[in-house]
mmCIF file of C-alpha atoms and ligand atoms in Angstrom:
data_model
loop_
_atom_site.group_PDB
_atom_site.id
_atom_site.type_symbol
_atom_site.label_atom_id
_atom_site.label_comp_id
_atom_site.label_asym_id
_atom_site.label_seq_id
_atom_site.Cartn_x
_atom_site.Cartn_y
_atom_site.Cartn_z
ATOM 1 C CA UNK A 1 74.830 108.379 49.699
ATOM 2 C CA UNK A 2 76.462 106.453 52.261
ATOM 3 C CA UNK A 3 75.133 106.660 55.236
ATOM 4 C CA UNK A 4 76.655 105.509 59.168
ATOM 5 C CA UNK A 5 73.794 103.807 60.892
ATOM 6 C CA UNK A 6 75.816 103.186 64.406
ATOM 7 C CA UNK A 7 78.445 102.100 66.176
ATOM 8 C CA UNK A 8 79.799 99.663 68.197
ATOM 9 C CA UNK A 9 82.434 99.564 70.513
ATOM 10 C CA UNK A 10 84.128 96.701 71.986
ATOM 11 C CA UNK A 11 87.120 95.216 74.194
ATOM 12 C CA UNK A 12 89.426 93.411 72.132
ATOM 13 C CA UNK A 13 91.234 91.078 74.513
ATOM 14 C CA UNK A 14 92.895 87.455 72.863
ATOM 15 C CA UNK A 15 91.970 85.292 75.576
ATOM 16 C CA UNK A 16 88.469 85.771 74.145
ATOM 17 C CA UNK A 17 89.323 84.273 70.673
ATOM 18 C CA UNK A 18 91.079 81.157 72.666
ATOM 19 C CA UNK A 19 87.430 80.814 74.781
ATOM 20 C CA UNK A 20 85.698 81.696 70.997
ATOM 21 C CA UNK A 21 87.436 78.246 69.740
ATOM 22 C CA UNK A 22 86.899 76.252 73.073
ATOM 23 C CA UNK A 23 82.857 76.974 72.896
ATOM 24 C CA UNK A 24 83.648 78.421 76.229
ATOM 25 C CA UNK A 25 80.685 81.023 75.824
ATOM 26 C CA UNK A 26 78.631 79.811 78.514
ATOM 27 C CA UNK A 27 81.177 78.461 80.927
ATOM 28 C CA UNK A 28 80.363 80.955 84.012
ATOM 29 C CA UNK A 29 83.861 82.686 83.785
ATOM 30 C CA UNK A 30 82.927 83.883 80.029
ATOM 31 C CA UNK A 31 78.588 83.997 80.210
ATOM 32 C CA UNK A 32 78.824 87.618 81.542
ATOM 33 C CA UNK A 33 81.067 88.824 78.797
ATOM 34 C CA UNK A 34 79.377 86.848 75.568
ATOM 35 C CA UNK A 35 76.008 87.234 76.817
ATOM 36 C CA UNK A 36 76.574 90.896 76.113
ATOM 37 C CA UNK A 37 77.045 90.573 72.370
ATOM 38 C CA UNK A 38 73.383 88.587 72.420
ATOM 39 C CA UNK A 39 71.829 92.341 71.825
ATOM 40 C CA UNK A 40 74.483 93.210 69.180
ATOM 41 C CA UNK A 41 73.291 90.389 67.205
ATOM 42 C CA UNK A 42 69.965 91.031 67.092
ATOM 43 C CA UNK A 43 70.920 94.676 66.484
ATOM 44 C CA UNK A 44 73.000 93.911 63.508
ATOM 45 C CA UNK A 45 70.831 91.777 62.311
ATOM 46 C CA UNK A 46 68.075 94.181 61.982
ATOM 47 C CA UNK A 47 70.420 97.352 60.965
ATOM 48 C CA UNK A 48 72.328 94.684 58.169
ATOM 49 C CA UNK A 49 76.027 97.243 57.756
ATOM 50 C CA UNK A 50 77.329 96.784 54.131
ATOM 51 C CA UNK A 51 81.285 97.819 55.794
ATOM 52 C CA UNK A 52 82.750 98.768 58.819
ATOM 53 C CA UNK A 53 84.940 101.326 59.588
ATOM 54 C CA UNK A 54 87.099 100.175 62.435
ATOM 55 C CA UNK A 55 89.121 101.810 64.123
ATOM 56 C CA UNK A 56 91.823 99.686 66.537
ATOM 57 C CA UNK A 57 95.546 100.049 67.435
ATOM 58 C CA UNK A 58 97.705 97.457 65.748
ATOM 59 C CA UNK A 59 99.944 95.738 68.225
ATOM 60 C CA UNK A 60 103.160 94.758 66.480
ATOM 61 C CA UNK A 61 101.441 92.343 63.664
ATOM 62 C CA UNK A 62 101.651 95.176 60.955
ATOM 63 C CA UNK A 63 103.309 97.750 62.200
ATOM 64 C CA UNK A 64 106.444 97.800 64.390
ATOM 65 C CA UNK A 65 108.743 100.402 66.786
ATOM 66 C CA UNK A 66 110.583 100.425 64.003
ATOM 67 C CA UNK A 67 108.155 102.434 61.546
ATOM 68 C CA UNK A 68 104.755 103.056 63.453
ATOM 69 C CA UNK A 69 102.323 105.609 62.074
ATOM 70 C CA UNK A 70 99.791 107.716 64.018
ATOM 71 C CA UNK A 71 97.286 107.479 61.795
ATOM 72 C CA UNK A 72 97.115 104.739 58.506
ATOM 73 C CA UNK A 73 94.280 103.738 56.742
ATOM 74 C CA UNK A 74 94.076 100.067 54.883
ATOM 75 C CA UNK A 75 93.037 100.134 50.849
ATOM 76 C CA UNK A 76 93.256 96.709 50.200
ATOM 77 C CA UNK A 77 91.146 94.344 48.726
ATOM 78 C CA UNK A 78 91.728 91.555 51.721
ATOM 79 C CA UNK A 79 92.846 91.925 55.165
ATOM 80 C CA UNK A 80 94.710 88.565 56.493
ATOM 81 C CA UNK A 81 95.773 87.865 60.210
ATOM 82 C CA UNK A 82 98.646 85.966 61.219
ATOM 83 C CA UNK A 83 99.897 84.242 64.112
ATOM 84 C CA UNK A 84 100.459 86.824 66.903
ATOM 85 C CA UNK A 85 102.149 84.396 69.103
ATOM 86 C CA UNK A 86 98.955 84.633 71.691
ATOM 87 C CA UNK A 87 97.953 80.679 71.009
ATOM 88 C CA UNK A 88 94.771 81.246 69.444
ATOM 89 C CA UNK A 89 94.069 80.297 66.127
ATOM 90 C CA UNK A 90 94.666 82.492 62.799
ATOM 91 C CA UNK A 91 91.249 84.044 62.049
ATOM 92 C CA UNK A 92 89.602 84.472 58.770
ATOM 93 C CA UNK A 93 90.365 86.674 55.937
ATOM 94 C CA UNK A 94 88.044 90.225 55.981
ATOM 95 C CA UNK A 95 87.271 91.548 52.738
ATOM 96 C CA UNK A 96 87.880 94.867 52.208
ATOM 97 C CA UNK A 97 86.291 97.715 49.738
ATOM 98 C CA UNK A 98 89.133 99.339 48.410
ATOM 99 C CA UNK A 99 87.250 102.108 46.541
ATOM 100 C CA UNK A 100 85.449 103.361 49.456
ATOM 101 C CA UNK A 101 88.795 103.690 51.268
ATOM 102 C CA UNK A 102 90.366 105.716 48.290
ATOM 103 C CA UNK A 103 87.381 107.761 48.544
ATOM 104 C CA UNK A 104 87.906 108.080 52.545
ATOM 105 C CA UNK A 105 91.798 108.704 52.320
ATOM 106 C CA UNK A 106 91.050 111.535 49.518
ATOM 107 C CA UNK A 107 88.829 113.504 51.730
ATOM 108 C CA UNK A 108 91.032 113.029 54.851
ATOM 109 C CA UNK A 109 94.120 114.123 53.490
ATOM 110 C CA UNK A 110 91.726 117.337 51.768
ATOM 111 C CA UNK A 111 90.958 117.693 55.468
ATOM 112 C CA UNK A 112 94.295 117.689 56.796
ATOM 113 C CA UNK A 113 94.794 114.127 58.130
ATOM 114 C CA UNK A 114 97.604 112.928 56.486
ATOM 115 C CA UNK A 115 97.127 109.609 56.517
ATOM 116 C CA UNK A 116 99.390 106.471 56.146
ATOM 117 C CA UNK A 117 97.769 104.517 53.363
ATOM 118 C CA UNK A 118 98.267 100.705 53.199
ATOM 119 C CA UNK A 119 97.387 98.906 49.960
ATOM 120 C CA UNK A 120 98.413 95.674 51.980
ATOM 121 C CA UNK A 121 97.621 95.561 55.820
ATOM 122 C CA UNK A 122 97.959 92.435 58.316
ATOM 123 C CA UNK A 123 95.237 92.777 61.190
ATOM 124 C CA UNK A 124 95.468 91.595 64.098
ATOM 125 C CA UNK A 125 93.406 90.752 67.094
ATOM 126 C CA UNK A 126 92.079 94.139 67.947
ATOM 127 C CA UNK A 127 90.284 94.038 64.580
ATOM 128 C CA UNK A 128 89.306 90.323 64.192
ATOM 129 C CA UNK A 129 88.715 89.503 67.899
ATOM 130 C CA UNK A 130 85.722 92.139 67.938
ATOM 131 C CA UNK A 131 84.577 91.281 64.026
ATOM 132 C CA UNK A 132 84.586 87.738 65.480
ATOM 133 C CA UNK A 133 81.828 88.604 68.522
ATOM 134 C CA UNK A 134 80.198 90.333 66.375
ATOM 135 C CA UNK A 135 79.791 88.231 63.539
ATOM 136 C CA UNK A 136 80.369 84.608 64.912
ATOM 137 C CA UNK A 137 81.244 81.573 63.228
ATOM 138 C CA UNK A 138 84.362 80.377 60.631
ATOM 139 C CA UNK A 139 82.174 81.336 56.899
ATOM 140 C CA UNK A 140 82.843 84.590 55.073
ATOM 141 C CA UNK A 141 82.258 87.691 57.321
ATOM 142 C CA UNK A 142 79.128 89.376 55.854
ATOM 143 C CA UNK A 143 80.757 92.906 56.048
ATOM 144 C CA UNK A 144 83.021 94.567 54.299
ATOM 145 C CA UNK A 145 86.211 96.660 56.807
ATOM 146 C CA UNK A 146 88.203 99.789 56.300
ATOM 147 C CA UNK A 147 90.686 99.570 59.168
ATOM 148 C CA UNK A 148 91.904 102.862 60.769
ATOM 149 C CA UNK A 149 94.415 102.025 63.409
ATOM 150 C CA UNK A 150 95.870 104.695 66.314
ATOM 151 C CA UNK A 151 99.218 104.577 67.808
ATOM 152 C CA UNK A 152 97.951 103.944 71.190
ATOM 153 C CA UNK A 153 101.211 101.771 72.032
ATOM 154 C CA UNK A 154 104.429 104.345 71.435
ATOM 155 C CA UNK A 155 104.559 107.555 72.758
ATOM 156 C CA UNK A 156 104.062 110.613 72.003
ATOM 157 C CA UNK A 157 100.324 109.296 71.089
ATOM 158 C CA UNK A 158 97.723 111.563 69.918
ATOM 159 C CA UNK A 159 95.293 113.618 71.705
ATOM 160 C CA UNK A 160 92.144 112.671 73.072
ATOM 161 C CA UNK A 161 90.830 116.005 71.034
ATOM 162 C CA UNK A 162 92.758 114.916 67.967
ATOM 163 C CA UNK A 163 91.285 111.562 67.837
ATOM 164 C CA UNK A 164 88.113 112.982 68.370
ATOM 165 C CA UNK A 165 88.741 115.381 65.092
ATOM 166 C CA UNK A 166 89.737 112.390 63.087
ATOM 167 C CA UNK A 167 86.799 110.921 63.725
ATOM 168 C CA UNK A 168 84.573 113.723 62.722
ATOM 169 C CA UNK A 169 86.169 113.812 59.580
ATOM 170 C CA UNK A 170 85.803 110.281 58.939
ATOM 171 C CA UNK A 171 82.412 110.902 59.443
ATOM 172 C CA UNK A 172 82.118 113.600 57.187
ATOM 173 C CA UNK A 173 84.278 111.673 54.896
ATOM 174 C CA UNK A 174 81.888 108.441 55.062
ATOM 175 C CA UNK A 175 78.479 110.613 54.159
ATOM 176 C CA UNK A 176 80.299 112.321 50.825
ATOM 177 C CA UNK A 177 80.654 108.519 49.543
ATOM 178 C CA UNK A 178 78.122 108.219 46.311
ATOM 179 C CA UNK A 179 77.187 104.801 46.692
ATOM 180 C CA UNK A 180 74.144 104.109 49.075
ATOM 181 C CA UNK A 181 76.203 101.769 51.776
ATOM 182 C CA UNK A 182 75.198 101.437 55.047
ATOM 183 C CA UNK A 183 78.308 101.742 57.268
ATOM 184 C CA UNK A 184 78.775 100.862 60.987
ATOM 185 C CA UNK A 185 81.918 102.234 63.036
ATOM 186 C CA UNK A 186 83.444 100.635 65.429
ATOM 187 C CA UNK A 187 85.844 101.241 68.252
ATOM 188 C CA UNK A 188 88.416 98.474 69.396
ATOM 189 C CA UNK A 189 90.281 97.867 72.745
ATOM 190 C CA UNK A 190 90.051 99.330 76.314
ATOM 191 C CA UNK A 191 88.701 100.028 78.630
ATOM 192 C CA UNK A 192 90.639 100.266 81.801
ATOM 193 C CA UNK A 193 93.798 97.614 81.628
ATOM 194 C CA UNK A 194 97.580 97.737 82.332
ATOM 195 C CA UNK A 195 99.430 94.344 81.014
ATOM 196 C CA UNK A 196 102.721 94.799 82.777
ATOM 197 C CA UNK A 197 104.636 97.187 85.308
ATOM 198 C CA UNK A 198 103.940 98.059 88.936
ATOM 199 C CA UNK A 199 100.616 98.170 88.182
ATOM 200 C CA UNK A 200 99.914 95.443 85.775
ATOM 201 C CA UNK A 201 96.053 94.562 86.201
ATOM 202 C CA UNK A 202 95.087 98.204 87.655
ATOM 203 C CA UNK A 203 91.140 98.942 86.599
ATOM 204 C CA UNK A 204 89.187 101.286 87.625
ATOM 205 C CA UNK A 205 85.519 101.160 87.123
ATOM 206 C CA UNK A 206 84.684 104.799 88.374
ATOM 207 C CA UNK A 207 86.282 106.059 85.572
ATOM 208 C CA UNK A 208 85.320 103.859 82.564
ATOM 209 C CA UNK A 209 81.670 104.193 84.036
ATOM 210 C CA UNK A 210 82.409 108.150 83.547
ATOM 211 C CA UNK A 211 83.846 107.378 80.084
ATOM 212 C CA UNK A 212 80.899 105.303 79.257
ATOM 213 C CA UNK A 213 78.486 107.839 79.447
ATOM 214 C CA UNK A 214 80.640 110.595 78.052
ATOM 215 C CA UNK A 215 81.210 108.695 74.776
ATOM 216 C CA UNK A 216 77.371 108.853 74.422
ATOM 217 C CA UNK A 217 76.668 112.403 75.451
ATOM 218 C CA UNK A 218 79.376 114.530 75.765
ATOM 219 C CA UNK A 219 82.556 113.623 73.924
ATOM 220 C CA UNK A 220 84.596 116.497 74.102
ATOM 221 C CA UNK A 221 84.397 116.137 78.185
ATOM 222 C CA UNK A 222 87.233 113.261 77.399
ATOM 223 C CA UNK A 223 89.354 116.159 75.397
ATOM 224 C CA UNK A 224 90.211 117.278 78.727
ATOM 225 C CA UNK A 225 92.283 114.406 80.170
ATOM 226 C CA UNK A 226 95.921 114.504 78.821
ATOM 227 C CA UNK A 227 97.522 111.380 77.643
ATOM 228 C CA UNK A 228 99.750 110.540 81.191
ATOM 229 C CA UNK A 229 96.428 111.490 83.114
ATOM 230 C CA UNK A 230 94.546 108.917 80.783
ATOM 231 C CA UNK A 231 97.901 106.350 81.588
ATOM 232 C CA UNK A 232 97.182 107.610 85.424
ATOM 233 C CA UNK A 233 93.258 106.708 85.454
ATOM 234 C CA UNK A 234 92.732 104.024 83.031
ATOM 235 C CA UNK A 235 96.175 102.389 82.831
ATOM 236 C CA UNK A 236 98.960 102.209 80.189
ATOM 237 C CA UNK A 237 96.843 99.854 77.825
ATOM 238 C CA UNK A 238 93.593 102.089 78.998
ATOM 239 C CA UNK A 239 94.600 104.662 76.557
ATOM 240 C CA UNK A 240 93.177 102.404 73.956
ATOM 241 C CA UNK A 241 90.017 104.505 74.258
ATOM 242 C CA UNK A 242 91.550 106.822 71.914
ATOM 243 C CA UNK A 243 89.783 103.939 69.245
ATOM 244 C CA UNK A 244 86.418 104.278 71.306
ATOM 245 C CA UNK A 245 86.842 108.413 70.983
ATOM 246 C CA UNK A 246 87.458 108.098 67.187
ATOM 247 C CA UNK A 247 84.461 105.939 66.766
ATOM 248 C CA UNK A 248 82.472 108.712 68.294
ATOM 249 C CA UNK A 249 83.288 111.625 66.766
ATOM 250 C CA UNK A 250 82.237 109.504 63.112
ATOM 251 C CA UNK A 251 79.048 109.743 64.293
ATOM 252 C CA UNK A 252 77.399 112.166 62.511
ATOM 253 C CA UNK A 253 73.742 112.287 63.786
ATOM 254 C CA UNK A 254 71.887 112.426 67.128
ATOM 255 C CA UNK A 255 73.738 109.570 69.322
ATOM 256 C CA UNK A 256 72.124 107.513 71.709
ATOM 257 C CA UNK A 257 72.708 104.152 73.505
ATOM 258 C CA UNK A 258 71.505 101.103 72.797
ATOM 259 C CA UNK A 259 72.842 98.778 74.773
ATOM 260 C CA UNK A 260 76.083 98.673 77.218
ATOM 261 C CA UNK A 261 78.183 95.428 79.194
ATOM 262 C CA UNK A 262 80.204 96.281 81.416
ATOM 263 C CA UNK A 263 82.449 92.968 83.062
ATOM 264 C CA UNK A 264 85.745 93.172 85.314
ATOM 265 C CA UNK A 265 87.755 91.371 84.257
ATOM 266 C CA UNK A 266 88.287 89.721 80.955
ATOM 267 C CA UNK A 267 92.122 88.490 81.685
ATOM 268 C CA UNK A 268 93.632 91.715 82.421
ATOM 269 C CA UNK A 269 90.993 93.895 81.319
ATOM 270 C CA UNK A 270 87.086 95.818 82.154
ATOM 271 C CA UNK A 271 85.575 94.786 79.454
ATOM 272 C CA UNK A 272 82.992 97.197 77.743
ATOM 273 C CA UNK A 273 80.866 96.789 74.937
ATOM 274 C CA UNK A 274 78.368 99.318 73.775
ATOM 275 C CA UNK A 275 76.112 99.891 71.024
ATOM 276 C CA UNK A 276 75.136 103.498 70.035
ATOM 277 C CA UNK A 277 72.738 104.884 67.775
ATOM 278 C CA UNK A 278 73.029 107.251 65.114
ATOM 279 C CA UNK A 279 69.485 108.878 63.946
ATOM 280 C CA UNK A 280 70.156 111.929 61.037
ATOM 281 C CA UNK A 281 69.777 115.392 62.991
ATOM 282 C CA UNK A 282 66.477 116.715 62.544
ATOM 283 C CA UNK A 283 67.197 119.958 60.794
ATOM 284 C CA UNK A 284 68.993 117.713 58.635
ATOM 285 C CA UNK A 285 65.689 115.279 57.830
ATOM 286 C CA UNK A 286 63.770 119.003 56.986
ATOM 287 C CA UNK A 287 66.306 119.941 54.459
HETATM 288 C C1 DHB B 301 94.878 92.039 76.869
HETATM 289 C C2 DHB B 301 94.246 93.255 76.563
HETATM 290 C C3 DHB B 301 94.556 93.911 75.363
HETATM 291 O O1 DHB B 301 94.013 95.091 74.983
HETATM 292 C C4 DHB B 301 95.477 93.356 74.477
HETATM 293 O O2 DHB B 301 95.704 94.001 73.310
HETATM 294 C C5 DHB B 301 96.108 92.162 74.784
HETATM 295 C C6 DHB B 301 95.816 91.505 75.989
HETATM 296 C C7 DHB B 301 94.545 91.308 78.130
HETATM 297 O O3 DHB B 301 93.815 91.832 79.010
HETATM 298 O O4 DHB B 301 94.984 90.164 78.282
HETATM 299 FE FE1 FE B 302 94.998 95.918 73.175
#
């Protein structure tokens, strides 16, 4: 069976694909930030994911105001990128599994997530920004992606609670798979930004600190924040932790953390990585 062996969660700025093709790693503006990923490598490379599960909001490369689901789910083979117009270069192709997402889109609409499916799916840099930190360098990404993307850029957006429900039935959804894959999740964007308005570059650490630590323990804490009090404490951008919530409630098991960075700012944003553990339940390692 397949089984979800972690997560990680990750900022998904552009700038950092521009520094990412200037080898500005270690330039003391961008140390702080990359040196964070130096325990995600190791990590990965010990834990070796088959696919990730992503899930990311897409910011007007596939989907538009025009016609802009809540939920969709790629099933493709391939996942390109295109020029976003942010001046950094086109990123690779990232396979995809297209069976395992069939599989994943027939259990979530049996659970009542009815899903927008996409056979053919552009991502853009809040999927291949983090794949890139996570998986440096220009050859063939080693892992395969399903990308789940949020509305987290036209309102109404969805809940806090209902993202956290999606998750847990991706979760559920990823252990019923057959084949014995191991499968990281990840959550793209955040944490605390605003890009434009009165209060364009607003942060506030307090609460992605408190958000931080509620992600590991206690999830449901975040169900309590409404979507304009999320806009009020993280910013309008901030609400991209709906992709971090998501990635949480996949997690299955007993959920610890591995490793955190925290950095103000990355351009306009706190940028947060974080790597959490996912270790079967016990009664479950009995049965
Ligand atoms: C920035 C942050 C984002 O989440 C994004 O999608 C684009 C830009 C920024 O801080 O520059
Ligand atoms: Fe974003």
């Amino acid at each position: 069976m397949a089984q979800i062996i972690g997560a990680v969660a990750s900022t998904h700025v552009p700038a950092i694909g521009k520094a990412i093709a200037e080898q500005k790693q270690n330039d003391p503006y961008w140390q702080p930030f990359f040196s964070g990923f130096d325990y995600v490598h190791q990590w990965l490379g010990r834990v070796k994911p088959d696919v990730a599960v992503v899930f990311y909001n897409d910011h007007g490369l596939n989907f538009f105001l025009d016609k802009l689901p809540t939920f969709a789910i790629g099933a493709a083979a391939e996942y390109r990128n295109e020029d976003e117009g942010w001046g950094i270069p086109v990123s690779r192709a990232l396979a995809g599994d297209a069976a395992f997402s069939w599989h994943l889109i027939e259990r979530l609409v049996a659970d009542e997530f009815d899903m927008t499916v996409c056979q053919d799916m552009l991502v853009d840099h809040a999927v291949t920004i983090p794949m890139a930190l996570m998986w440096p360098g220009n050859s063939a990404c080693p892992v395969k992606i399903i990308p789940i993307s949020i509305n987290t850029v036209q309102h109404p957006l969805p809940s806090v609670a209902r993202c956290l429900k999606l998750g847990r039935a991706v979760g559920r959804a990823i252990e019923s798979y057959a084949q014995n894959l191991k499968v990281l999740v990840v959550g793209t964007g955040g944490l605390s930004h605003q890009l434009d308005g009165a209060r364009a570059g607003f942060i506030n650490k307090d609460f992605d600190q408190f958000c931080m630590e509620k992600i590991v323990s206690d999830p449901e804490a975040l169900t309590r924040y409404s979507i304009p009090k999320l806009v009020e404490l993280s910013g309008a951008q901030g609400v991209e932790l709906l992709n971090w919530v998501a990635m949480r409630g996949a997690l299955t098991g007993q959920v610890s953390q591995l490793h955190r960075n925290y950095h103000i700012p990355i351009s306009n944003t706190a940028a947060a990585t974080m790597v959490l553990d996912n270790l079967p339940k016990s009664s479950r390692k009995a049965a």
